[in-house]
XYZ file of C-alpha atoms in Angstrom:
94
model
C -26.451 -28.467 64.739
C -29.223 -25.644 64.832
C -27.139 -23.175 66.531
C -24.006 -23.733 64.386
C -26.619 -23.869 61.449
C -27.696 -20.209 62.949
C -24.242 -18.205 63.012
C -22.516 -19.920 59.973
C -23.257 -17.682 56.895
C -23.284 -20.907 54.374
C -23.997 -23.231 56.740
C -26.336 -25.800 54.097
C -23.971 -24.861 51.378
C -20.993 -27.230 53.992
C -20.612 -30.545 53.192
C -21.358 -33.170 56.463
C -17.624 -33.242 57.786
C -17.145 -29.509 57.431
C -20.954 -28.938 59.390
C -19.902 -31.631 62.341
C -16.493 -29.260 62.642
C -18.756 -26.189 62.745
C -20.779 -27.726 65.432
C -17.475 -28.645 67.244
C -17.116 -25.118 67.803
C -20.341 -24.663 69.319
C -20.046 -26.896 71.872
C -16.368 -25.668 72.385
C -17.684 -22.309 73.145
C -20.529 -23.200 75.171
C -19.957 -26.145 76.802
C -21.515 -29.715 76.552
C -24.999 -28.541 76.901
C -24.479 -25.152 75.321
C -25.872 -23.305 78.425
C -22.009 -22.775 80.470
C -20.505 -20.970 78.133
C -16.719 -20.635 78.088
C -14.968 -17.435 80.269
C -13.176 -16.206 77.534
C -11.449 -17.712 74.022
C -7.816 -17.729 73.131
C -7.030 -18.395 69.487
C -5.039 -17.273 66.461
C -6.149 -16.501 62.679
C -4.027 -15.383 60.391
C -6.679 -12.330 59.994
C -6.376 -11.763 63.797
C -10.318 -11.212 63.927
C -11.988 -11.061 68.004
C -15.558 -10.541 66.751
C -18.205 -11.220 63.972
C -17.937 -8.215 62.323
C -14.369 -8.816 61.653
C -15.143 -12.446 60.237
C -13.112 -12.861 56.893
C -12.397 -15.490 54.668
C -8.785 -16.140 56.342
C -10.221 -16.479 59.755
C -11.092 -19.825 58.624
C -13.210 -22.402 60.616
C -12.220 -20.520 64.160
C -14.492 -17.804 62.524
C -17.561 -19.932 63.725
C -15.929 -19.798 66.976
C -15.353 -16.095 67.235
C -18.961 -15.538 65.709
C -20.656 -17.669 68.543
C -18.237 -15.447 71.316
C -19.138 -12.540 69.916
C -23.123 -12.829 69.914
C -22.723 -14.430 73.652
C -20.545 -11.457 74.116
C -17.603 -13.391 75.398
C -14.159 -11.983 75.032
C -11.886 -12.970 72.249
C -7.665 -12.746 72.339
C -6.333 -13.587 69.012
C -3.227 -14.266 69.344
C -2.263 -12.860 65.676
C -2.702 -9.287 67.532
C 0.608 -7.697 69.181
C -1.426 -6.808 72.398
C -3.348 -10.099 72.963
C -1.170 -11.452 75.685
C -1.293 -8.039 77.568
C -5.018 -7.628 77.493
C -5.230 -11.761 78.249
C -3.066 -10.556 81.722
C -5.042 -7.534 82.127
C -8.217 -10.139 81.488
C -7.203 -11.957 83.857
C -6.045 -10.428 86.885
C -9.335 -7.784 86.493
């Protein structure tokens, strides 16, 4: 749980369920053994935040995901954004 501990802002404030959901993330970001990272992450909050910096309260618990992307500096498509699908092609096909 260290690295989930390391990008959550409250992370000792969480109760136990919330923290094994933030570490959930972790591992969905960066594999099983948090060294193979994932290509890329596809997900929707209602904020539409694709980095750290635009972490808000409504990005919810897929904020720990988009916080551990951003500082691995792995591309984020929110889905809440008009042009996500068209960069996810451009992504893609690049």
């Amino acid at each position: 749980m260290g690295v989930a501990a390391a990008v959550h802002p409250a992370f000792n404030r969480l109760p136990d369920s919330v923290k094994r959901l933030m570490a959930r993330s972790c591992y969905q970001v960066l594999g099983q053994d948090l060294r193979t990272p994932s290509d890329f992450v596809v997900c929707w909050t209602q904020d539409g935040a694709e980095s750290e910096a635009e972490r808000t309260r409504e990005t919810g618990g897929t904020g720990q995901a988009i916080a551990l992307a951003s500082r691995w500096n792995i591309p984020v498509f929110n889905l809440a954004r008009s042009d996500a699908l068209d960069r996810i092609a451009k992504f893609l096909s690049d």
